[in-house]
Every structure is written in C-alpha cells, then in structure tokens.
Coordinates of C-alpha atoms and ligand atoms in Angstrom, one line a residue:
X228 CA 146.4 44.5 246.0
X229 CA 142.7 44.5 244.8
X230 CA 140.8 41.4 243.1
X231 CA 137.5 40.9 241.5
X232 CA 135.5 37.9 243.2
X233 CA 132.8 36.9 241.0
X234 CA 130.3 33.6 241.8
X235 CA 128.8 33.0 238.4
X236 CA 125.6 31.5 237.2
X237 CA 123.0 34.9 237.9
X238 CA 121.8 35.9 234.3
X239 CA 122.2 39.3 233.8
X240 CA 118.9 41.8 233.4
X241 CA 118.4 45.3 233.8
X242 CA 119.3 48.0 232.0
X243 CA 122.9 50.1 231.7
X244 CA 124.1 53.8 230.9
X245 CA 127.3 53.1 229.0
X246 CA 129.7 54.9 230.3
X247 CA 132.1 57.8 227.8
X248 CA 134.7 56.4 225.5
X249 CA 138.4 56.3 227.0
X250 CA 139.7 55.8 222.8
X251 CA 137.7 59.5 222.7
X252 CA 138.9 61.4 225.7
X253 CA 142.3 60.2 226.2
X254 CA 143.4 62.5 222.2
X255 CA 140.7 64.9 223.4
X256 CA 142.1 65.6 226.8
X257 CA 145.5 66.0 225.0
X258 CA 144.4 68.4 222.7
X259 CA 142.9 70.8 225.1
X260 CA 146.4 71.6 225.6
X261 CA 146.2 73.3 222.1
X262 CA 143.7 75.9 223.4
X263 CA 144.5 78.6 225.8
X264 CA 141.2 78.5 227.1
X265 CA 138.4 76.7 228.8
X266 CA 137.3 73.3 227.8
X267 CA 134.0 71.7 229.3
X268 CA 134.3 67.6 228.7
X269 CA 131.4 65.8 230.2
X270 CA 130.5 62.1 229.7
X271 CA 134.4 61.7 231.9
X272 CA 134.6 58.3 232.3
X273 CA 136.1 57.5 235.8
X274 CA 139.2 55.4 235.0
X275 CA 142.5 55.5 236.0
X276 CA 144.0 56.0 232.4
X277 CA 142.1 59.5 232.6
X278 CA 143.7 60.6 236.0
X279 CA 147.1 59.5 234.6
X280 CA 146.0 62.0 231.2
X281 CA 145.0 65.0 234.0
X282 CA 148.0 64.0 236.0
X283 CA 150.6 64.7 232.8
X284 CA 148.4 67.9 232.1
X285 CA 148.8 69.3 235.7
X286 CA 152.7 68.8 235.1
X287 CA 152.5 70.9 232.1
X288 CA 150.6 74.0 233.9
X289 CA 147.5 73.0 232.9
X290 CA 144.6 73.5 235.4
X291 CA 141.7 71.4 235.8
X292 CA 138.4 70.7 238.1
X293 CA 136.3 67.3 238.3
X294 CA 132.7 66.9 238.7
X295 CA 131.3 63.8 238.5
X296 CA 131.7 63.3 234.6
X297 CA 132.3 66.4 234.1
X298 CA 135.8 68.0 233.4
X299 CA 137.0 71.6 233.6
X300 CA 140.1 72.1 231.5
X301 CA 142.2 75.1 231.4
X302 CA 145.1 75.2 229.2
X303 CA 145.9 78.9 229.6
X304 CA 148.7 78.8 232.1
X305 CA 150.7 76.0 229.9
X306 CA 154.0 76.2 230.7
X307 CA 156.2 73.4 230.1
X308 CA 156.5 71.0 227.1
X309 CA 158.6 68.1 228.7
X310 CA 157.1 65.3 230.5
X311 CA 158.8 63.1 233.3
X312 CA 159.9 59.8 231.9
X313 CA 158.1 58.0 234.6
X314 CA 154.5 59.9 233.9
X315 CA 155.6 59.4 230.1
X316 CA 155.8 55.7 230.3
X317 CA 152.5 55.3 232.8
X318 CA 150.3 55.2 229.7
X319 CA 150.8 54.1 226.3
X320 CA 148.6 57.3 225.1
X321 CA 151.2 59.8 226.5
X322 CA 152.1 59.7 222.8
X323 CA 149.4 62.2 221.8
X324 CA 150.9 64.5 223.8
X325 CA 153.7 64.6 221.4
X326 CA 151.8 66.3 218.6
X327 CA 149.5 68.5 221.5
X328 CA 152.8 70.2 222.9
X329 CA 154.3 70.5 219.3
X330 CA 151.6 72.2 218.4
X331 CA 151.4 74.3 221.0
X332 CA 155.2 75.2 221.7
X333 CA 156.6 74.1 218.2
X334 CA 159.1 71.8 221.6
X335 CA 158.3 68.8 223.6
X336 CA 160.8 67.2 225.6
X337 CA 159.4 63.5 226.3
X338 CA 160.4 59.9 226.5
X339 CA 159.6 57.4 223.9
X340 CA 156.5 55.1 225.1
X341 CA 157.0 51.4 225.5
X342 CA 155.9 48.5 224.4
X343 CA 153.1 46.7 226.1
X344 CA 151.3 43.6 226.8
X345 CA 148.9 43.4 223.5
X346 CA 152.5 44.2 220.8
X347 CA 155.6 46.0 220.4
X348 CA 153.4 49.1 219.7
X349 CA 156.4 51.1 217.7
X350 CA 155.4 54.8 216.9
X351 CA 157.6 55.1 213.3
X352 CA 153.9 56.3 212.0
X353 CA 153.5 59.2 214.2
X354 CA 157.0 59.9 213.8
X355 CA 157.3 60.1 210.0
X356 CA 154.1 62.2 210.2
X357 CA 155.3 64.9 212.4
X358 CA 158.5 64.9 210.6
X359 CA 156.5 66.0 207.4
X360 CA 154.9 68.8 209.4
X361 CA 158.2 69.9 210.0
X362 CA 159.1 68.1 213.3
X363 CA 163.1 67.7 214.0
X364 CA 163.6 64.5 216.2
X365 CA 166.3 64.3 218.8
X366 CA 168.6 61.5 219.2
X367 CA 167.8 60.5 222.4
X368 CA 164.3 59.6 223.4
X369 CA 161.8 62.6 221.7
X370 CA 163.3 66.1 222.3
X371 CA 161.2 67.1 219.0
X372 CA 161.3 71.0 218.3
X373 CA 160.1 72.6 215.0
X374 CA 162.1 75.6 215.0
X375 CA 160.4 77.2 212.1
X376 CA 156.9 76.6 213.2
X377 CA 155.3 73.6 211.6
X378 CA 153.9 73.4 208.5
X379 CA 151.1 71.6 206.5
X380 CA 151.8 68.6 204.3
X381 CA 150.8 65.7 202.9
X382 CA 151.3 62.8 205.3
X383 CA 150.5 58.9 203.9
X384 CA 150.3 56.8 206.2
X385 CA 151.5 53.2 205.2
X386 CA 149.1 51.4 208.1
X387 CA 145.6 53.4 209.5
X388 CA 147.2 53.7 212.9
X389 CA 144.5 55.2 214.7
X390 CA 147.7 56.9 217.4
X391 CA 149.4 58.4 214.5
X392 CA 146.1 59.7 212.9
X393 CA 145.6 61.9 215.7
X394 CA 148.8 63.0 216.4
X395 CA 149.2 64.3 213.3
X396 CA 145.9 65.8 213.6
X397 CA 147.0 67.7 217.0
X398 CA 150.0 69.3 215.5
X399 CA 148.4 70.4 211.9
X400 CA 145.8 71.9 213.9
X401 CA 147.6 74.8 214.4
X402 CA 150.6 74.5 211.4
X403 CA 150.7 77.0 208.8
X404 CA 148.9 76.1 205.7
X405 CA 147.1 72.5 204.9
X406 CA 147.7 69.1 206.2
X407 CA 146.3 66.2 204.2
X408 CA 146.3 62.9 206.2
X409 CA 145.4 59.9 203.3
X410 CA 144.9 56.2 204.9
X411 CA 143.8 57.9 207.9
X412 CA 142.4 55.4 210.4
X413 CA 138.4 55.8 210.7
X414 CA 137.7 54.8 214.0
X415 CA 134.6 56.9 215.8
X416 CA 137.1 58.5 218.5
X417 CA 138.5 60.4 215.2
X418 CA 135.2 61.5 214.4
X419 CA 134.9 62.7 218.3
X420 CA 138.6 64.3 218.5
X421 CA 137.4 66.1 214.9
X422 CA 134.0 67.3 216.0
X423 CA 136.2 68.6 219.8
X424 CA 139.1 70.4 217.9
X425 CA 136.5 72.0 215.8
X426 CA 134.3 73.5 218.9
X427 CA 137.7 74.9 219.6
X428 CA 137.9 76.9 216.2
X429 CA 140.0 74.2 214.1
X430 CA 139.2 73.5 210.7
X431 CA 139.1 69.5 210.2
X432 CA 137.1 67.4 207.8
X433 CA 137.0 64.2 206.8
X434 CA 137.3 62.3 210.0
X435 CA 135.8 58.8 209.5
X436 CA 137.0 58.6 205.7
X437 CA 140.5 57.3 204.7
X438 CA 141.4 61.2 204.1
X439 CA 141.5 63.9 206.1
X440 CA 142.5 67.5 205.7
X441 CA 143.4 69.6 208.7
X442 CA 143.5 73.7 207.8
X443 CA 145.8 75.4 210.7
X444 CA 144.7 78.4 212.4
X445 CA 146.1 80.5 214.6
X446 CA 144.5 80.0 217.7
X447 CA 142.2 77.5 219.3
X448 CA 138.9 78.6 222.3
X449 CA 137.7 77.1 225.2
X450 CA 134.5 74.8 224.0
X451 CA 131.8 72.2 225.8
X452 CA 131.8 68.9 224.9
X453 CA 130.0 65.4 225.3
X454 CA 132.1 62.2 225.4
X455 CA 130.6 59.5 223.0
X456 CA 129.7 56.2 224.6
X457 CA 132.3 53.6 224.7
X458 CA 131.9 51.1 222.0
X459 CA 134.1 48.3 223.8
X460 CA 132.6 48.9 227.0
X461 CA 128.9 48.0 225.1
X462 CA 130.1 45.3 223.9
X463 CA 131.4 43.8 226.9
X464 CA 128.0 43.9 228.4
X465 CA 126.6 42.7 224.8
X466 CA 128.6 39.1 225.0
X467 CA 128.2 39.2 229.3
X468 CA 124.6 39.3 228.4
X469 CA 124.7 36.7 225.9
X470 CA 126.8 34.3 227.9
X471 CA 124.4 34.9 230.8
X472 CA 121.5 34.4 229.1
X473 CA 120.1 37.5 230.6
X474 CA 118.0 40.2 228.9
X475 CA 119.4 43.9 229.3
X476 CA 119.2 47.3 227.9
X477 CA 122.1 49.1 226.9
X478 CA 121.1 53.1 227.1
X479 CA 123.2 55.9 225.6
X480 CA 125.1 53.9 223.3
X481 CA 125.4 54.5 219.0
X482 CA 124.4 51.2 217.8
X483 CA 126.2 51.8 214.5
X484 CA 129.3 52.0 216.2
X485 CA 128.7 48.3 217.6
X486 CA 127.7 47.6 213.7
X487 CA 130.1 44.4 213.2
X488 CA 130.1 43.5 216.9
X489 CA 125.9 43.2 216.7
X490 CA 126.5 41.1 213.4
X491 CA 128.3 38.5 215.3
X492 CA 126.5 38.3 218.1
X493 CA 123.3 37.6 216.0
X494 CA 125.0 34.7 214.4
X495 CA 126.1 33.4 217.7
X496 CA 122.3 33.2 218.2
X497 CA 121.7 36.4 220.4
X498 CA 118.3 38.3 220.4
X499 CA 118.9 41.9 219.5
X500 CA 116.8 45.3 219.2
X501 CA 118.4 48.1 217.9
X502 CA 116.5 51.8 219.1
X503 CA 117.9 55.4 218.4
X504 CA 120.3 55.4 221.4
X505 CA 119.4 52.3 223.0
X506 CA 120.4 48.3 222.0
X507 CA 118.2 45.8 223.7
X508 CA 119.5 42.1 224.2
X509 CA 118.4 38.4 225.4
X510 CA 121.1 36.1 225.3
X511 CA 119.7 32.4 223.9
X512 CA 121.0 28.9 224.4
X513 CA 123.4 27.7 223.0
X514 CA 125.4 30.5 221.5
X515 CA 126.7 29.2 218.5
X516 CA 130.0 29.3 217.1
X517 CA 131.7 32.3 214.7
X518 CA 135.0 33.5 212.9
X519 CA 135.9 36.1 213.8
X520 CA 139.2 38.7 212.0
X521 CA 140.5 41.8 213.6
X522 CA 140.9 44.8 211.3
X523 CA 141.0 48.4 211.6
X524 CA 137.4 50.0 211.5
X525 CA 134.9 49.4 210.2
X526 CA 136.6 46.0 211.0
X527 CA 135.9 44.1 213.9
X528 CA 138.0 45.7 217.1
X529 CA 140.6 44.2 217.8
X530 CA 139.9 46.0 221.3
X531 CA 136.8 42.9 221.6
X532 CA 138.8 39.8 220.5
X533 CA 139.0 39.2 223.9
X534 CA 136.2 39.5 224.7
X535 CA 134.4 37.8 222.2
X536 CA 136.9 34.5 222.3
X537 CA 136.0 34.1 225.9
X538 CA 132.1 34.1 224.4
X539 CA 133.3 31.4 222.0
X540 CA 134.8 29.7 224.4
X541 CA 131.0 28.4 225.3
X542 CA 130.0 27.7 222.0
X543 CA 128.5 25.1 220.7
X544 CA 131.2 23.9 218.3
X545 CA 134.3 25.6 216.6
X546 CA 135.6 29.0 215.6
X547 CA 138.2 30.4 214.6
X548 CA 139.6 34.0 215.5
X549 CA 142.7 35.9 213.3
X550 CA 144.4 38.9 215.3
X551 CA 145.8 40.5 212.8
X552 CA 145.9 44.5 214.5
X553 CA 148.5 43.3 217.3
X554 CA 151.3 41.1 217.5
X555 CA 150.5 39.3 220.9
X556 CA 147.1 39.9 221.6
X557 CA 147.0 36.2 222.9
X558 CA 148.3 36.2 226.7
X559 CA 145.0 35.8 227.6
X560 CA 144.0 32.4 226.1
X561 CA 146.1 31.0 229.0
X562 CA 144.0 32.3 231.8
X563 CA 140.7 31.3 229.4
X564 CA 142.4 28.0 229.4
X565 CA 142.6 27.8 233.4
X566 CA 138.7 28.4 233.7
X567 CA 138.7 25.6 230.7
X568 CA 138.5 27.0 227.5
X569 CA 139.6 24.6 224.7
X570 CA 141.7 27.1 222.8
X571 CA 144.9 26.4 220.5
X572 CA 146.7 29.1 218.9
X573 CA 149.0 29.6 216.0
X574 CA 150.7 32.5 214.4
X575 CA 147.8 35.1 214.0
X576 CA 145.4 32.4 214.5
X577 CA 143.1 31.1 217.7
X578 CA 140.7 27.5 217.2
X579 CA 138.6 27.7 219.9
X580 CA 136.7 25.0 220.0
X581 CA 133.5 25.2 222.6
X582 CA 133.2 23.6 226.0
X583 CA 129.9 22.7 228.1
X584 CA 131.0 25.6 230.8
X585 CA 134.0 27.6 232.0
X586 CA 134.7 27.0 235.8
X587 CA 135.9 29.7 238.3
X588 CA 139.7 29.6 239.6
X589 CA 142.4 31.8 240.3
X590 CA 142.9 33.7 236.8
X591 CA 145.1 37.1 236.4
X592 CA 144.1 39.7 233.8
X593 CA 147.5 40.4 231.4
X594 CA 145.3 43.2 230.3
X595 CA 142.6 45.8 230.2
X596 CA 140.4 44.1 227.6
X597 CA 141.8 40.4 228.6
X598 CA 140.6 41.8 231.8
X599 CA 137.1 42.2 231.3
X600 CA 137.0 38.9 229.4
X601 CA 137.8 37.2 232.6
X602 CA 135.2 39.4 234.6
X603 CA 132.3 38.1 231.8
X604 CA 133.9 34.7 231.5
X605 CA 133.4 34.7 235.5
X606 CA 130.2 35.6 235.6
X607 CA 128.6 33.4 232.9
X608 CA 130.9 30.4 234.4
X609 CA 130.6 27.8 237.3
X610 CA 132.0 28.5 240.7
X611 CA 134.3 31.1 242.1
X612 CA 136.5 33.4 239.7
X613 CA 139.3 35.5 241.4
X614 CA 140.5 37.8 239.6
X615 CA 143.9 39.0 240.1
X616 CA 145.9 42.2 238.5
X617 CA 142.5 44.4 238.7
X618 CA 144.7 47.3 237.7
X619 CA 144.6 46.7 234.3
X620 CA 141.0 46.5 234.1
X621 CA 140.5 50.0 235.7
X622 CA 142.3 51.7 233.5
X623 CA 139.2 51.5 231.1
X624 CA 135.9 50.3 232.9
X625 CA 134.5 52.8 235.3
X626 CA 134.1 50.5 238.5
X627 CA 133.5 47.4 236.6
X628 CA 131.8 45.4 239.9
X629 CA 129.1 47.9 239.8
X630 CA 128.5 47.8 236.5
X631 CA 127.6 43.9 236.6
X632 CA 126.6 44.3 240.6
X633 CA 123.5 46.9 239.5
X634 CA 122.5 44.0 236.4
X635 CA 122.4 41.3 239.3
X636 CA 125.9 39.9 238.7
X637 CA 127.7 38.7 242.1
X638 CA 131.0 40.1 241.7
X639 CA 132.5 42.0 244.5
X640 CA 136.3 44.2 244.9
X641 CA 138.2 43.3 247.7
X642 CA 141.9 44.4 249.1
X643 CA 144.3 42.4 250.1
Ligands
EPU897 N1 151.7 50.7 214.5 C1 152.9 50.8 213.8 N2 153.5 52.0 213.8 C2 153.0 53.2 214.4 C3 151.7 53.0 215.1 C4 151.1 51.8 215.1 O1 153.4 49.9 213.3 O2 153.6 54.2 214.4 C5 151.0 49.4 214.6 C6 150.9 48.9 216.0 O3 152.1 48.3 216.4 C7 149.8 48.0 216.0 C8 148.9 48.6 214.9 O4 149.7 49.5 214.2 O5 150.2 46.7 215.6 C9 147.7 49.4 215.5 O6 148.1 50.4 216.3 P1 147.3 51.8 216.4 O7 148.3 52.9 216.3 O8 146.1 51.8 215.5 O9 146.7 51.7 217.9 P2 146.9 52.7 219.1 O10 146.7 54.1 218.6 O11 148.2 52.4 219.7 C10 144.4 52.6 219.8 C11 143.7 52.3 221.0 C12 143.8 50.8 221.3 C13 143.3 50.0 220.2 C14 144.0 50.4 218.9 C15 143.4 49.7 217.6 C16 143.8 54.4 222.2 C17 144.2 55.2 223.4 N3 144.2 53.1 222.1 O12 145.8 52.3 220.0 O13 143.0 50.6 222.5 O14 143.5 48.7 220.4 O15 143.9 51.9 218.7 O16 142.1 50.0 217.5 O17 143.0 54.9 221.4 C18 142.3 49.4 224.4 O18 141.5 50.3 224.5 O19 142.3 48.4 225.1 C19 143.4 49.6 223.4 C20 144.5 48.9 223.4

C-alpha cells in the first residue's frame, strides 16, 4: 500500500517538461497492432495504464522494448485476437483493442469493459459503429468477427464519444472502401492517433473536425512517432501553480490545447504567458471565483473538473460547476469536503462556495484525476495531507511526487 504525504504551504517555482499524453498513446499503442511492422513511440509517459496497454499487446504476440520514453513496437508476430477477461477489465481503454484486432484479424475474442468510478461508461457507440463496418457481435461478452472483411460506411455517431471515434477509426483503417465518421469527437489525441496511423500508410483526414473520413488500405508500416504533451497533466500544474501562488514554466506543452483551461484560469486572477511551446504562470491572491461546464472539446475537459473545483474550492466567493460529460464525476467532492471545501451538489450541478484554506487529513483518491486534485489541493493547503489509494493516480501522472518535489513541493511516496 503506497500514499502520497504532502505538507503544504511551499509555493511552487521552477520550471516543468510535461510529460506525453496517456488520451494519445493509450488508441496509438492499440493501433500499432494494425501494422506488421516496426513502430518507434517516444514521448512514453511512464504510467501504469501504459504497462497494462504493453501487457495486453505482449498477450497478443506483439513484441516490444522500453527505453526511457521511448517504445519499440513490433506487431509482426501477432498471433492471437482474444484477450483474458482479467487483462480486458484492468483498463477501461482495452476497448480500443476491439477495433485494432478487428482490423487486423476481421476476430477478436474479448470481454466487455466495465463501468467505472467517473459513470456507467456503456460502449453502444463503438458498437453500432463497428457493426456498420460490418462487425457481427456475439451474444456473450464481444466475440466480434467480420467474416467478410469489413467494409467502409457511413457511421453517425449520436454523442462525440471520443472511445468510439477511434475505434471506428482503427477498424476502417484497413476496411475495404471509405468510412465516413460525422459527429466525430475532436479532441487533440484524435489529431495524434490520425497523424500515427497515417506515418503507418493510412489515409485519414479530418481529425479535429466533426467529420472524418478514413480510406482503407491494405497494409499498414512500421513508422516513428512523438507523443503530444498531455493537456490534463498541464493543467494540473496550471491550477497547483495558481493555488500555490508560485511562478512556473511549463515547457513542451501546445498552449492551444489548454485554450479554455488558460481562459479560466485568467479570470480566476492568474498571471499567464503564452510562448510557442512554453506557458509561463504566477498564481495571484485571491483567486477568484468561476463557472465552469464540461463539454466535449473544444469544451472544457471534463478530465479537469476536478481539478479545477478543488482550485475553486479557495476562491474568493462562489462558483458553480455543471458535469455534464459523466454521470458521477462527483465522488471526489467528499474527500474535497474532508480538507474543508464548502461544496453542495445537485444532479449535474456542484456550488462551491470558497473557503479561507483547505487543511490536510487523511483523504483517498476515488480516482485518477480526483487524484491529483487531492495532490494540488494538498499542496496549496495547511497541514499534513495523506493521500490514500495512489494507484489511481499512477495510472496517468508519471511519478507525480517528483513532479511537484523538483518545483519545491514537499510531498513524498511511502509504502506501507
Ligand atoms: N458514451 C456512451 N456510449 C458510448 C461511449 C461513450 O454513451 O458508446 C458516453 C459515456 O458514458 C460518457 C460520454 O459518452 O458519458 C463520454 O465518453 P467518451 O467515450 O467520450 O470517453 P472515453 O473514450 O471513455 C476518453 C478519455 C477519458 C475522458 C473522456 C472524455 C481515454 C483513454 N479516456 O474516455 O479520460 O474523460 O474521453 O474526454 O482517452 C482520464 O484521462 O481521466 C479519462 C477518464
């Protein structure tokens, strides 16, 4: 059992490489299983969520080599198109292997994903889209097979699920004739799966628009590819620099990818430079108070209500936060409520209203984002903050002490 112990009150300064985007390299690592060649990934973050992704892969045949960032995928020797239940239900994103092994062995043989702790998560979307490619479902679970070879079509999707999106775009890659995929979701990890599966001799367009049209081919090379920063990661550090009232500088980021995330924060009072790669920030006193409503992008991420609401928590007066992307992303409010947080929900809907300070207890993180709220919340607050559950937050932030620990936070790990 590992927690985080974190003494707040050190204002964070220094500067940050952001680390690569788990949202980009979890589809990408998936569809490297399309090519029956060599894929170079660098920019790997170092998360647990990834070694679960490699460990599927390595069940499937497919070979592969870390160093440091860098990943060396071979997909050659793919053998096997079902997945263990157990690896299946280890990560929600096992999903995208649905439309990877389809589209590689027209079979998969895998369990159906669960819920989790952020909504019921259903999958209906990818579902109905691989069924228009052609996809026969099983009764039981997914034993999917396409025993005529999958073929283009046009796929609507009735919600921009940013899971079904790419699903659909890992099967069509390879299905005869032209998929069109119209309410597409237009997150940047699209734009980064599109730019990957076209290094590997696809033919997609349109990713970051509402349509996009896939042409199959044949076959799909080996390639070399960069990662793209991870927007949620920069934003964590964004509101753990405002709430600190430090002054850091986030390198290797893409500022408009943060575009909503910096609007808010300057309205909450935060001072911020934007450079080619680089956003610099100096958090002010007090931070004032926002509204904030989830939406697929170019919305504001649902991925940072979290993270943001424990920023607002500290505010000087009320705001108001609408969830409307996940059916309970809330379960964190009652940890942000231990450290003191003023926050009532209803339905869809959080009022937070601002307290003078947050103070450090025994908190647990429900999940990865929730998580890393309590890490900031922890650092910016009074006391001592244990953090319980760690887990969670590993699956997406690279070694999340260091991160903070190099900027001058006082957090350390420690097993139990
Ligand atoms: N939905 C359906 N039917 C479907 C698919 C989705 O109703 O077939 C609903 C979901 O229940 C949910 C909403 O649509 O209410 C959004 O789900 P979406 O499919 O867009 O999300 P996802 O692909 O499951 C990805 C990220 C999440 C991020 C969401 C939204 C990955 C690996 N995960 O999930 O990331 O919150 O998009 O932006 O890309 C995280 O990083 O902490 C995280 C949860």
């Amino acid at each position: 059992m590992e927690k985080l112990v974190i003494k707040g009150g050190n204002p964070l300064k220094g500067e940050v490489n952001i680390q690569g985007a788990k949202n980009s390299v979890l589809p990408i690592l998936a569809a490297s299983l399309l090519c029956e060649g060599q894929c170079i990934i660098h920019n790997v973050p170092i998360i647990t969520d990834v070694d679960m992704m490699l460990e599927i892969l390595r069940s499937l045949g497919v070979i592969w080599q870390r160093q440091g960032h860098t990943l060396i995928v071979d997909s050659s020797k793919a053998n096997k198109y079902q997945i263990d239940d157990k690896l299946m239900r280890s990560m929600r994103s096992s999903i995208f292997l649905l439309g990877a092994l389809l589209g590689r062995f027209n079979n998969a043989l895998v369990s159906r994903p669960g819920g989790c702790d952020i909504g019921e998560r259903t999958t209906d979307l990818h579902e109905k889209g691989l069924k228009s490619l052609g996809a026969q479902f099983g009764e039981k679970g997914y034993m999917v097979k396409a025993p005529n070879g999958l073929k283009g079509a046009e796929v609507y999707l009735d919600y921009p699920s940013v899971g079904a999106t790419e699903n659909i775009m890992l099967a069509a890659c390879k299905a005869k004739g032209v998929t069109v995929i119209k309410n597409a979701a237009r997150e940047p990890e699209i734009v980064d799966l599109q730019m990957f599966l076209n290094k590997m001799g696809a033919k997609v367009s349109g990713a970051g628009t509402a349509e996009i049209r896939i042409i199959g081919v044949d076959k799909l090379n080996g390639c070399e590819h960069r990662i793209i920063p991870d927007r949620i990661v920069a934003g964590t550090v964004l509101l753990a620099t405002a709430m600190t009232k430090g002054d850091v500088l986030l390198k290797d980021v893409i500022p408009e990818h943060l575009e909503l995330i910096i609007i808010k924060l300057r309205e909450m009072g935060a001072d911020i430079a934007i450079g080619e790669n680089e956003i610099r920030i100096k958090g002010t006193y007090p931070l004032k108070p926002v509204d904030i409503r989830t939406a697929p992008y170019p919305g504001f991420p649902t991925d940072m209500q979290p993270i943001m609401m424990v920023g607002l928590a500290i505010a000087e007066g009320t705001s108001i936060v609408t969830e409307n992307v996940f059916d309970a992303r809330f379960k964190h409010v009652g940890e942000f409520r231990r450290m003191g947080a003023d926050i009532k929900i209803s339905n869809k809907t959080a009022v937070i209203k601002g307290v003078k300070r947050l103070i450090g207890t025994y908190v647990e993180a429900t999940d990865l984002r929730a998580g890393a709220a309590l890490v900031i919340g922890g650092l910016a607050g009074e006391n001592t903050t244990i953090i319980e559950k760690v887990e969670h937050i590993d699956r997406g932030y690279e070694k999340i002490e260091e991160l903070f620990g190099r900027l001058g936070g006082n957090i350390i790990r420690i097993k139990e």
